[in-house]
Coordinates of C-alpha atoms in Angstrom, one line a residue:
Chain A
M1 CA 43.7 51.0 33.0
K2 CA 40.9 53.6 31.9
L3 CA 40.6 52.2 28.4
K4 CA 40.2 48.6 29.8
F5 CA 37.1 50.0 31.9
F6 CA 35.9 52.1 29.1
L7 CA 36.2 49.0 26.9
L8 CA 34.2 46.7 29.5
F9 CA 31.6 49.3 30.2
F10 CA 31.4 49.7 26.3
I11 CA 30.9 46.1 25.4
C12 CA 28.2 45.8 28.4
S13 CA 26.5 48.9 26.7
L14 CA 26.4 47.2 23.6
K15 CA 24.8 44.0 25.1
I16 CA 22.4 46.0 27.2
F17 CA 21.5 48.3 24.2
P18 CA 21.7 46.4 20.7
Q19 CA 21.7 48.9 17.9
N20 CA 20.5 46.9 15.0
S21 CA 18.7 43.5 15.5
I22 CA 16.3 41.1 13.6
N23 CA 14.4 38.3 15.8
I24 CA 12.5 35.7 13.7
L25 CA 9.2 34.4 15.7
V26 CA 8.1 31.2 14.2
F27 CA 4.6 29.6 14.9
P28 CA 5.2 26.3 16.6
A29 CA 1.8 25.2 16.0
I30 CA 2.3 25.0 12.1
S31 CA 1.8 21.6 11.2
S32 CA 1.4 21.6 7.3
T33 CA 3.9 23.6 5.6
S34 CA 2.8 25.8 2.5
F35 CA 5.8 26.1 0.2
S36 CA 4.4 29.2 -1.7
A37 CA 4.5 30.7 1.8
L38 CA 8.0 30.0 2.3
I39 CA 9.2 31.5 -1.1
P40 CA 8.0 34.9 -1.4
S41 CA 7.1 36.8 -4.7
N42 CA 5.6 40.1 -5.8
E43 CA 2.8 38.1 -7.8
L44 CA 1.7 35.8 -5.1
Q45 CA 0.9 37.2 -1.8
N46 CA 1.0 34.4 0.9
N47 CA -1.9 34.1 3.4
V48 CA -0.2 31.7 5.5
R49 CA 1.5 33.1 8.3
I50 CA 4.6 31.1 9.2
F51 CA 6.8 33.6 10.9
C52 CA 7.1 37.0 11.9
V53 CA 9.9 39.5 12.2
D54 CA 10.9 41.8 14.7
V55 CA 13.2 44.7 13.4
S56 CA 15.2 47.2 15.0
P57 CA 15.5 50.2 14.4
Q58 CA 12.5 50.8 12.4
G59 CA 11.8 53.7 10.3
I60 CA 15.0 53.5 8.0
P61 CA 15.6 52.1 4.4
V62 CA 16.8 48.4 4.6
V63 CA 17.1 45.6 2.8
I64 CA 16.3 41.8 3.9
K65 CA 18.0 38.7 2.2
G66 CA 16.5 35.3 3.5
T67 CA 17.0 31.6 2.8
F68 CA 15.1 28.8 3.7
E69 CA 16.7 25.3 4.3
W70 CA 15.6 22.0 4.9
K71 CA 17.3 18.9 6.9
K72 CA 15.7 15.7 5.9
V73 CA 15.1 13.1 8.7
G74 CA 18.3 11.1 8.9
S75 CA 20.5 13.7 7.2
N76 CA 23.2 15.9 8.6
V77 CA 22.9 18.7 6.2
F78 CA 20.6 21.7 5.5
L79 CA 19.8 22.0 1.7
E80 CA 18.6 25.1 0.5
L81 CA 14.9 25.3 -0.5
G82 CA 14.7 28.7 -1.8
N83 CA 16.1 32.3 -1.0
F84 CA 15.0 35.9 -1.8
E85 CA 16.0 39.5 -1.5
T86 CA 13.9 42.4 -0.9
N87 CA 14.0 45.8 -2.7
Q88 CA 14.8 48.7 -0.3
F89 CA 12.1 49.5 2.3
I90 CA 11.5 51.3 5.4
S91 CA 12.1 49.1 8.3
K92 CA 9.3 47.6 10.4
N93 CA 8.0 44.6 12.0
F94 CA 6.4 42.4 9.6
C95 CA 5.2 38.7 8.9
N96 CA 6.1 36.5 6.2
E97 CA 2.8 37.2 4.4
E98 CA 3.7 41.0 3.8
L99 CA 6.8 39.9 1.9
G100 CA 6.1 40.8 -1.8
T101 CA 3.4 43.7 -0.9
A102 CA 4.1 47.3 -2.3
E103 CA 5.4 47.9 1.2
I104 CA 8.1 45.2 1.3
P105 CA 8.7 44.3 -2.3
I106 CA 10.7 41.2 -3.5
K107 CA 13.6 42.0 -5.7
S108 CA 14.6 38.3 -6.6
F109 CA 13.8 34.9 -5.3
Q110 CA 14.9 31.3 -6.2
S111 CA 13.8 28.3 -5.3
N112 CA 14.9 24.4 -5.5
Q113 CA 11.9 22.8 -7.4
Q114 CA 13.3 19.3 -6.8
L115 CA 13.3 19.7 -3.2
I116 CA 10.0 21.3 -3.1
D117 CA 8.7 18.4 -5.1
E118 CA 10.4 15.9 -2.9
N119 CA 8.6 17.9 0.5
L120 CA 5.4 17.7 -1.2
Q121 CA 5.6 13.8 -2.0
I122 CA 6.2 13.3 1.8
G123 CA 2.8 15.0 2.3
V124 CA 3.5 16.4 5.6
P125 CA 6.1 18.3 7.1
S126 CA 9.5 16.4 8.0
G127 CA 12.8 16.9 9.2
V128 CA 13.7 20.4 10.2
Y129 CA 13.2 23.5 8.4
R130 CA 15.4 26.6 8.9
I131 CA 14.6 30.2 8.1
N132 CA 17.6 32.7 8.0
L133 CA 17.3 36.4 7.5
A134 CA 19.7 39.0 7.3
L135 CA 19.1 42.7 7.8
Y136 CA 21.1 45.0 5.4
N137 CA 21.6 48.6 5.1
F138 CA 19.8 50.6 2.4
D139 CA 21.7 49.3 -0.6
G140 CA 22.2 45.6 0.6
T141 CA 26.1 46.0 1.1
I142 CA 26.4 46.1 5.2
L143 CA 25.2 43.3 7.0
L144 CA 23.3 44.9 10.3
A145 CA 21.7 41.9 12.0
Q146 CA 20.8 38.2 11.3
D147 CA 18.7 35.5 13.1
S148 CA 18.1 32.1 12.4
E149 CA 15.1 30.1 13.5
E150 CA 14.5 26.2 13.0
L151 CA 11.3 24.3 12.9
S152 CA 11.3 20.8 13.7
F153 CA 9.2 17.8 12.5
L154 CA 11.4 14.9 13.7
N155 CA 8.8 12.9 15.4
P156 CA 6.6 11.1 13.1
A157 CA 3.8 11.1 16.2
Q158 CA 3.1 14.9 14.8
T159 CA 1.5 13.2 12.0
L160 CA -2.2 12.4 12.9
Q161 CA -2.3 8.5 12.8
I162 CA -5.5 6.5 13.2
I163 CA -4.4 3.5 15.5
N164 CA -7.4 1.8 15.4
P165 CA -9.3 0.2 13.5
R166 CA -6.5 -1.3 11.3
P167 CA -6.6 -1.5 7.6
N168 CA -8.3 -4.4 6.1
L169 CA -9.2 -6.0 9.4
F170 CA -12.9 -7.4 10.5
Y171 CA -14.5 -5.7 13.4
D172 CA -17.6 -6.2 15.5
P173 CA -20.2 -3.2 14.5
G174 CA -21.3 -3.2 18.0
N175 CA -18.0 -2.3 19.5
L176 CA -15.7 -0.5 17.2
L177 CA -13.4 1.7 18.8
V178 CA -11.7 4.4 16.7
E179 CA -8.3 5.4 18.3
W180 CA -6.0 7.9 17.2
T181 CA -2.6 10.0 18.0
S182 CA -2.6 13.1 19.6
I183 CA -1.6 16.4 17.8
A184 CA 0.1 18.9 20.2
G185 CA -1.8 22.3 20.2
A186 CA -5.0 20.6 18.9
D187 CA -8.3 22.0 20.1
D188 CA -10.9 19.8 18.3
Y189 CA -10.7 16.3 16.5
F190 CA -13.2 15.6 13.8
I191 CA -14.4 12.1 12.5
K192 CA -15.7 11.1 9.1
A193 CA -16.8 7.9 7.9
N194 CA -18.4 6.4 5.0
T195 CA -19.2 3.0 3.3
R196 CA -16.9 1.7 0.5
S197 CA -19.4 0.5 -2.1
N198 CA -16.9 -1.5 -4.2
P199 CA -13.4 -2.4 -4.0
S200 CA -12.6 -0.5 -7.3
Q201 CA -13.3 2.8 -5.5
S202 CA -10.5 4.7 -4.0
L203 CA -10.4 5.3 -0.2
E204 CA -11.0 9.2 -1.0
E205 CA -13.8 8.4 -3.2
A206 CA -15.6 6.2 -0.8
L207 CA -14.9 8.9 2.0
N208 CA -16.5 11.5 0.0
S209 CA -19.2 9.9 -1.9
G210 CA -23.0 9.8 -0.9
I211 CA -24.5 10.1 2.6
P212 CA -21.6 9.6 5.0
L213 CA -22.0 7.2 8.1
V214 CA -20.3 10.1 10.2
N215 CA -19.9 13.5 8.7
N216 CA -17.0 15.5 10.1
K217 CA -18.4 15.1 13.4
S218 CA -16.6 17.2 16.3
V219 CA -15.6 14.8 19.2
G220 CA -13.9 17.3 21.3
L221 CA -10.4 16.9 22.7
I222 CA -10.1 13.3 22.9
N223 CA -8.2 10.5 21.5
S224 CA -10.6 7.5 21.1
V225 CA -14.2 7.2 20.7
N226 CA -16.8 4.4 20.0
L227 CA -17.8 4.8 16.5
R228 CA -21.3 3.5 17.3
E229 CA -22.1 6.5 19.3
I230 CA -21.6 8.9 16.7
L231 CA -23.0 7.2 13.6
E232 CA -25.4 9.3 11.8
R233 CA -26.8 6.3 10.0
E234 CA -26.7 2.4 10.8
L235 CA -23.8 0.4 9.8
E236 CA -24.5 -2.4 7.1
P237 CA -23.5 -5.9 8.2
S238 CA -20.7 -7.3 6.2
S239 CA -19.8 -4.0 4.6
E240 CA -16.3 -2.1 4.2
V241 CA -16.0 1.3 6.0
V242 CA -13.6 4.1 5.1
I243 CA -12.7 6.3 8.1
Q244 CA -10.6 9.6 8.7
V245 CA -9.9 11.8 11.6
S246 CA -8.9 15.2 11.4
A247 CA -7.5 17.9 14.0
N248 CA -8.0 21.5 14.5
V249 CA -4.9 23.2 15.6
P250 CA -5.8 27.1 16.4
G251 CA -3.3 29.4 14.9
P252 CA -3.1 32.7 12.7
L253 CA -5.9 33.1 10.0
G254 CA -8.2 30.6 11.9
G255 CA -5.5 27.7 12.4
N256 CA -5.0 24.6 10.4
R257 CA -6.8 21.3 9.9
I258 CA -4.8 18.2 10.1
F259 CA -5.9 15.1 8.6
S260 CA -5.1 11.3 9.0
Q261 CA -4.6 8.7 6.6
I262 CA -8.0 7.1 5.5
V263 CA -8.3 3.4 6.8
N264 CA -10.7 1.0 5.5
F265 CA -12.0 -2.1 7.7
N266 CA -14.7 -4.7 7.5
V267 CA -17.9 -4.9 9.7
V268 CA -18.8 -8.6 10.3
N269 CA -22.3 -9.6 10.3
P270 CA -22.7 -10.6 14.1
E271 CA -25.8 -12.9 13.1
N272 CA -23.5 -14.8 10.8
P273 CA -23.2 -18.4 12.9
L274 CA -19.5 -18.6 11.6
V275 CA -18.4 -15.4 13.2
N276 CA -17.3 -15.6 16.8
V277 CA -17.3 -12.0 17.9
N278 CA -15.2 -12.4 20.9
E279 CA -12.4 -14.2 18.9
L280 CA -12.7 -11.4 16.7
R281 CA -12.3 -8.8 19.4
L282 CA -9.7 -10.6 20.9
R283 CA -7.5 -11.0 18.0
N284 CA -7.9 -7.5 17.1
I285 CA -6.7 -6.4 20.7
L286 CA -3.8 -8.9 20.6
R287 CA -2.4 -7.6 17.2
R288 CA -2.2 -4.1 19.1
L289 CA -0.1 -5.8 21.7
T290 CA 3.3 -7.0 21.2
S291 CA 3.3 -10.1 19.3
S292 CA 3.0 -13.3 21.5
Q293 CA 2.4 -17.1 20.8
L294 CA -1.1 -16.6 22.3
L295 CA -2.1 -14.5 19.1
A296 CA -0.1 -17.0 16.7
L297 CA -2.3 -19.8 18.0
I298 CA -5.6 -17.7 17.6
E299 CA -4.4 -16.6 14.1
N300 CA -3.7 -20.1 12.9
N301 CA -6.8 -21.4 14.4
Q302 CA -4.9 -24.0 17.0
L303 CA -7.1 -22.5 19.8
N304 CA -10.7 -23.4 20.6
L305 CA -11.6 -20.3 22.5
N306 CA -14.5 -22.4 23.8
E307 CA -12.3 -24.9 25.7
I308 CA -9.8 -22.1 27.3
R309 CA -9.7 -21.3 31.2
I310 CA -9.4 -17.9 32.2
L311 CA -8.2 -16.8 35.8
K312 CA -8.0 -13.6 37.4
E313 CA -5.1 -12.8 39.6
D314 CA -7.0 -14.1 42.8
N315 CA -7.9 -17.4 40.4
S316 CA -11.5 -16.7 40.2
P317 CA -12.8 -17.2 36.6
M318 CA -13.4 -15.0 33.9
T319 CA -15.1 -15.4 30.5
I320 CA -13.7 -14.4 27.4
E321 CA -16.2 -11.6 26.9
E322 CA -14.7 -10.2 30.0
L323 CA -11.3 -10.9 29.1
V324 CA -12.0 -9.0 26.0
N325 CA -13.6 -6.1 27.6
F326 CA -10.8 -5.8 30.3
L327 CA -8.1 -5.9 27.4
E328 CA -10.0 -3.2 25.6
S329 CA -10.5 -0.8 28.3
N330 CA -7.1 -1.3 29.8
F331 CA -4.7 -1.4 26.8
E332 CA -2.6 1.3 28.0
N333 CA -1.6 -0.7 31.2
I334 CA -1.1 -4.1 29.5
L335 CA 2.6 -5.0 29.7
R336 CA 3.3 -8.2 28.2
I337 CA 1.8 -11.7 27.3
E338 CA 4.3 -14.7 28.3
E339 CA 3.8 -18.5 27.8
E340 CA 4.5 -20.4 31.1
Chain B
M1 CA 36.6 56.5 37.1
K2 CA 34.5 56.2 40.6
L3 CA 31.5 54.9 38.7
Y4 CA 33.6 51.9 36.9
S5 CA 35.2 51.1 40.4
K6 CA 31.7 51.2 41.7
L7 CA 30.4 48.8 38.9
L8 CA 33.4 46.5 39.7
L9 CA 32.7 46.6 43.3
T10 CA 29.1 45.4 42.7
I11 CA 29.7 42.7 40.0
V12 CA 32.7 41.0 41.5
P13 CA 31.0 40.0 44.7
I14 CA 27.6 39.0 42.5
I15 CA 30.3 36.9 40.4
I16 CA 31.8 35.2 43.5
F17 CA 28.3 34.6 45.2
I18 CA 26.9 32.9 41.8
G19 CA 30.4 30.9 41.5
S20 CA 29.9 29.6 45.2
N21 CA 26.3 28.7 44.4
N22 CA 27.4 26.8 41.4
I23 CA 30.1 24.8 43.5
A24 CA 27.2 23.8 46.1
T25 CA 25.4 22.6 42.9
K26 CA 28.1 20.4 42.3
K27 CA 28.0 18.4 45.5
T28 CA 25.8 15.4 45.3
Y29 CA 23.0 14.5 47.6
T30 CA 20.9 11.4 47.6
A31 CA 17.5 12.9 46.6
A32 CA 15.6 10.0 45.8
V33 CA 15.3 6.0 45.9
V34 CA 13.9 3.6 43.6
T35 CA 11.1 1.7 45.2
K36 CA 9.6 -0.2 42.2
V37 CA 10.9 -1.4 38.5
I38 CA 8.4 -2.7 36.0
Q39 CA 10.1 -3.9 32.8
E40 CA 13.1 -2.1 31.5
V41 CA 14.4 0.9 33.8
K42 CA 17.9 2.1 33.6
H43 CA 20.2 5.0 35.0
K44 CA 23.5 6.5 34.8
S45 CA 25.9 8.9 37.1
G46 CA 28.2 11.1 35.4
N47 CA 30.3 9.6 32.5
E48 CA 29.2 6.0 34.0
D49 CA 27.4 3.8 31.4
W50 CA 23.5 3.1 31.8
Q51 CA 23.1 0.6 34.5
T52 CA 19.9 -1.8 34.7
T53 CA 17.9 0.1 37.7
K54 CA 16.7 -2.1 40.7
P55 CA 14.7 -1.3 43.6
L56 CA 16.5 0.5 46.2
T57 CA 18.7 2.2 43.6
Q58 CA 19.8 5.6 45.1
L59 CA 19.6 8.4 42.9
K60 CA 21.8 11.7 43.6
T61 CA 22.3 14.9 41.9
N62 CA 22.7 14.7 38.2
D63 CA 21.9 11.1 37.9
L64 CA 19.9 10.4 34.8
L65 CA 16.8 7.8 35.0
K66 CA 15.2 6.2 31.6
T67 CA 12.1 3.8 31.1
G68 CA 11.6 1.8 28.4
Q69 CA 8.5 0.8 26.6
K70 CA 5.5 -0.5 28.8
S71 CA 8.2 0.3 31.6
V72 CA 7.5 2.1 34.9
A73 CA 10.0 3.2 37.8
V74 CA 8.7 4.6 41.2
L75 CA 10.8 7.0 43.0
K76 CA 10.4 8.2 46.5
Y77 CA 12.1 11.1 47.6
V78 CA 13.7 12.0 50.8
D79 CA 10.8 14.2 51.8
G80 CA 8.2 11.1 51.1
S81 CA 7.1 12.3 47.7
I82 CA 6.6 10.0 45.1
L83 CA 7.2 9.9 41.3
R84 CA 5.8 7.3 39.2
V85 CA 8.0 7.7 35.8
R86 CA 6.0 6.1 33.0
E87 CA 6.9 4.6 29.9
N88 CA 9.6 6.0 27.2
S89 CA 10.5 8.9 29.8
T90 CA 14.1 10.1 30.6
I91 CA 14.4 12.3 33.8
V92 CA 17.4 14.0 35.5
I93 CA 17.8 14.7 39.4
L94 CA 19.1 17.9 40.2
A95 CA 18.7 18.0 44.0
D96 CA 20.4 20.9 45.7
K97 CA 20.7 21.2 49.5
R98 CA 20.8 24.8 50.7
E99 CA 21.7 26.3 54.1
K100 CA 18.0 25.9 54.7
G101 CA 16.0 23.5 53.0
L102 CA 16.2 20.9 50.2
I103 CA 15.6 22.2 46.4
K104 CA 14.4 18.9 44.7
N105 CA 14.2 19.6 41.0
T106 CA 13.5 16.8 38.4
K107 CA 14.1 17.6 34.9
I108 CA 12.1 15.5 32.4
E109 CA 13.5 15.5 28.9
N110 CA 10.9 13.3 27.7
G111 CA 8.0 11.1 28.3
K112 CA 5.6 11.5 31.2
L113 CA 5.5 11.3 35.2
V114 CA 3.1 11.3 37.8
F115 CA 3.7 13.1 41.0
D116 CA 2.2 12.8 44.4
V117 CA 4.3 15.6 46.1
N118 CA 4.3 16.1 50.0
K119 CA 3.3 19.4 51.4
Q120 CA 6.7 21.3 51.3
S121 CA 8.1 23.4 54.1
D122 CA 8.8 27.1 53.5
D123 CA 12.4 26.4 53.0
D124 CA 11.9 23.2 50.7
K125 CA 10.9 23.2 47.3
F126 CA 9.8 20.4 44.8
I127 CA 10.3 21.7 41.1
I128 CA 9.8 19.7 38.1
T129 CA 11.3 21.1 34.9
T130 CA 10.7 20.1 31.3
P131 CA 12.2 21.9 28.1
T132 CA 9.0 24.3 27.9
A133 CA 7.9 25.0 31.6
V134 CA 9.3 25.0 35.3
A135 CA 6.4 23.8 37.8
T136 CA 6.9 24.5 41.5
I137 CA 5.0 22.0 43.4
R138 CA 3.8 22.1 47.4
G139 CA 1.6 19.5 48.2
T140 CA 0.1 18.3 44.9
S141 CA -0.6 15.5 42.7
G142 CA -1.0 15.3 38.8
L143 CA 0.8 14.3 35.9
I144 CA 3.4 16.1 33.4
E145 CA 4.0 15.2 30.2
V146 CA 6.6 16.5 27.6
L147 CA 4.8 15.9 24.1
D148 CA 6.4 15.1 21.0
D149 CA 6.7 19.0 19.8
G150 CA 8.3 19.8 23.2
S151 CA 5.3 21.4 24.5
T152 CA 4.4 20.5 28.0
L153 CA 0.9 19.0 29.3
L154 CA 0.0 19.2 32.9
L155 CA -3.1 17.6 34.5
L156 CA -3.5 18.4 37.9
Q157 CA -5.4 16.2 40.3
T158 CA -5.2 18.1 43.7
G159 CA -3.5 21.1 45.1
S160 CA -2.4 23.9 43.0
I161 CA 1.1 24.7 41.2
E162 CA 2.9 27.8 40.1
L163 CA 3.9 27.2 36.6
E164 CA 6.4 29.3 34.7
S165 CA 6.7 28.8 30.6
L166 CA 10.1 29.2 29.1
G167 CA 9.4 30.4 25.7
L168 CA 9.6 33.7 24.0
N169 CA 6.3 34.7 25.7
R170 CA 7.2 33.7 29.0
Q171 CA 4.2 33.5 31.3
T172 CA 3.5 32.7 35.2
S173 CA 0.2 30.9 36.2
V174 CA -1.0 29.3 39.1
V175 CA -3.1 26.4 38.1
E176 CA -5.6 24.7 40.3
A177 CA -7.2 21.1 40.6
G178 CA -9.0 19.7 38.0
T179 CA -7.4 21.8 35.2
S180 CA -5.1 20.5 32.3
S181 CA -2.2 23.1 30.9
L182 CA -0.6 22.9 27.8
I183 CA 2.5 25.2 27.8
N184 CA 3.7 25.7 24.1
P185 CA 7.2 25.9 23.0
D186 CA 6.5 29.6 22.4
G187 CA 5.5 30.3 26.2
N188 CA 1.8 30.5 25.8
I189 CA -0.1 28.6 28.4
I190 CA -3.5 27.5 27.6
T191 CA -5.4 26.1 30.7
N192 CA -8.9 24.1 30.5
E193 CA -10.9 21.7 32.5
L194 CA -9.7 18.2 32.7
T195 CA -11.6 16.1 30.0
E196 CA -13.0 12.6 31.0
Q197 CA -10.2 11.4 28.8
Q198 CA -7.6 13.2 30.6
K199 CA -9.1 12.0 33.9
Q200 CA -8.9 8.3 32.7
S201 CA -5.4 8.9 31.5
L202 CA -4.4 10.5 34.9
S203 CA -6.0 7.3 36.6
N204 CA -4.1 5.0 34.4
A205 CA -0.8 6.6 35.1
Y206 CA -1.1 5.9 38.8
K207 CA -1.6 2.3 38.3
T208 CA 1.9 0.7 39.1
N209 CA 1.0 -2.6 40.4
E210 CA 1.8 -5.7 38.4
K211 CA -0.6 -8.1 38.1
T212 CA -1.7 -11.2 35.9
I213 CA -4.5 -12.8 34.3
K214 CA -3.7 -16.7 33.5
V215 CA -5.1 -18.3 30.3
Q216 CA -4.9 -22.1 30.3
T217 CA -5.3 -23.6 26.9
N218 CA -4.7 -27.1 25.5
R219 CA -1.6 -25.6 23.8
G220 CA 0.0 -24.1 26.9
N221 CA -0.6 -21.8 29.5
F222 CA -0.1 -17.8 29.1
K223 CA 0.2 -15.0 31.7
I224 CA -1.0 -11.5 30.4
Y225 CA 0.8 -9.1 32.8
Y226 CA -1.0 -5.8 33.3
L227 CA -0.9 -2.6 35.7
D228 CA -3.5 -2.1 38.5
S229 CA -3.9 0.6 41.2
E230 CA -1.8 0.0 44.2

């Protein structure tokens, strides 16, 4: 009976006063993964802080072994991106950029270049990344403690995406709403826009050549802006424009900048008698809603918008311009379009 | 030996007490009634299949409710508080009747909801739990959203809320009307003033009154359905 009580008390004591421990703290705001930062070496010190490690006890000679794994989106298995082992060092709390320094020298590291290339081709972090660290005694033969942390990038919404304008579509220069997805943790968004002088120019070249229409203008913590309100020079009618949004995510070492895709679109000339600006705006807003027969009729030029009749809930009339304004400003609350 | 006996005498009643509370939470209470359904809303109890939710559906402890794309459910709690569950959201009802008062705990797994919570008595509590935060609400209105990375965004329109983060850097904070709070998965709470866009988003999220615009053409008539203020 005494023995049972002693064991119970001993187990409780172990829980309350852990002898050896290693705890990984990852920075969840990280949204672009530098793979050099995940694979440490003595030659290349990393400056991207991805994780920090809390080690206990401190001040004794230890060895740390680590692996970095990746689970692709849709896959059930983790594949090893790389692994490392340190030389013996005096235990202390540290962050990943200290691996490979004189204080925590690396004994060996290996990486799976094929998997790293695959990640780089995706361009943004995707799937689940797992960091496994194990704390060993001075000669690396006795495991003292271990910990594992995961970084998930399963939702594509974490990628900054321009929702509007849409590639290759035509827009009214007087009413050009730029809209993008939000990034968790962002504290500011920036807009860059430029004219694409000819179709042979790549979108990147077009964005970075000459004097931009908007030069990385800070717009604050919002998710849409009227391009007209931030233009630094006037839009040219009938021109093609490229645009990119970026987000600043604060974090260690000044944070991170996340970039959207570059979108190209066309600006119509409102003075062209063949252009019906309201029809253009209506087409663009209907394209953003779920597909409807109404859009199909407009796309196939089967509707004369001058001959349609629009009635509000109370049966009072509405002009096409009022309808377009309403749809643009209440996009979030449009449920569906049904044929009667 | 006496020490161990004392330890046991202390621990055992605590275990019994915790156990009794767990038993209490297994009882089910009708905590809310669905008063409005817009488009696709489903609910389920226990191991049952998901059922299409209709107005006047009663939601009990441990019931789940989810909304589809462009869908909204309006819930009225027993104390008259209103929750508007916006599109692509999943919530769990975790009401628990105590000797005094009722703990109304709504867990939001994903999506967003707008709350309009009546003033609670000293014994009552209205709690909204997210993957990264617990918000204790007493006579307050606002919006709570679970973002894609699990962070919680709280936009507070009126009143104040006791907010507790659940991450490693666990923090507590009392947030006031007119502010937005972002609670990161690591437990940090970042509070700022509401931006104009957030105010607009808050105002839009209150709209649950379905209305239509009629478009009459020579190729047929169409109805555009939209949400407006009540």
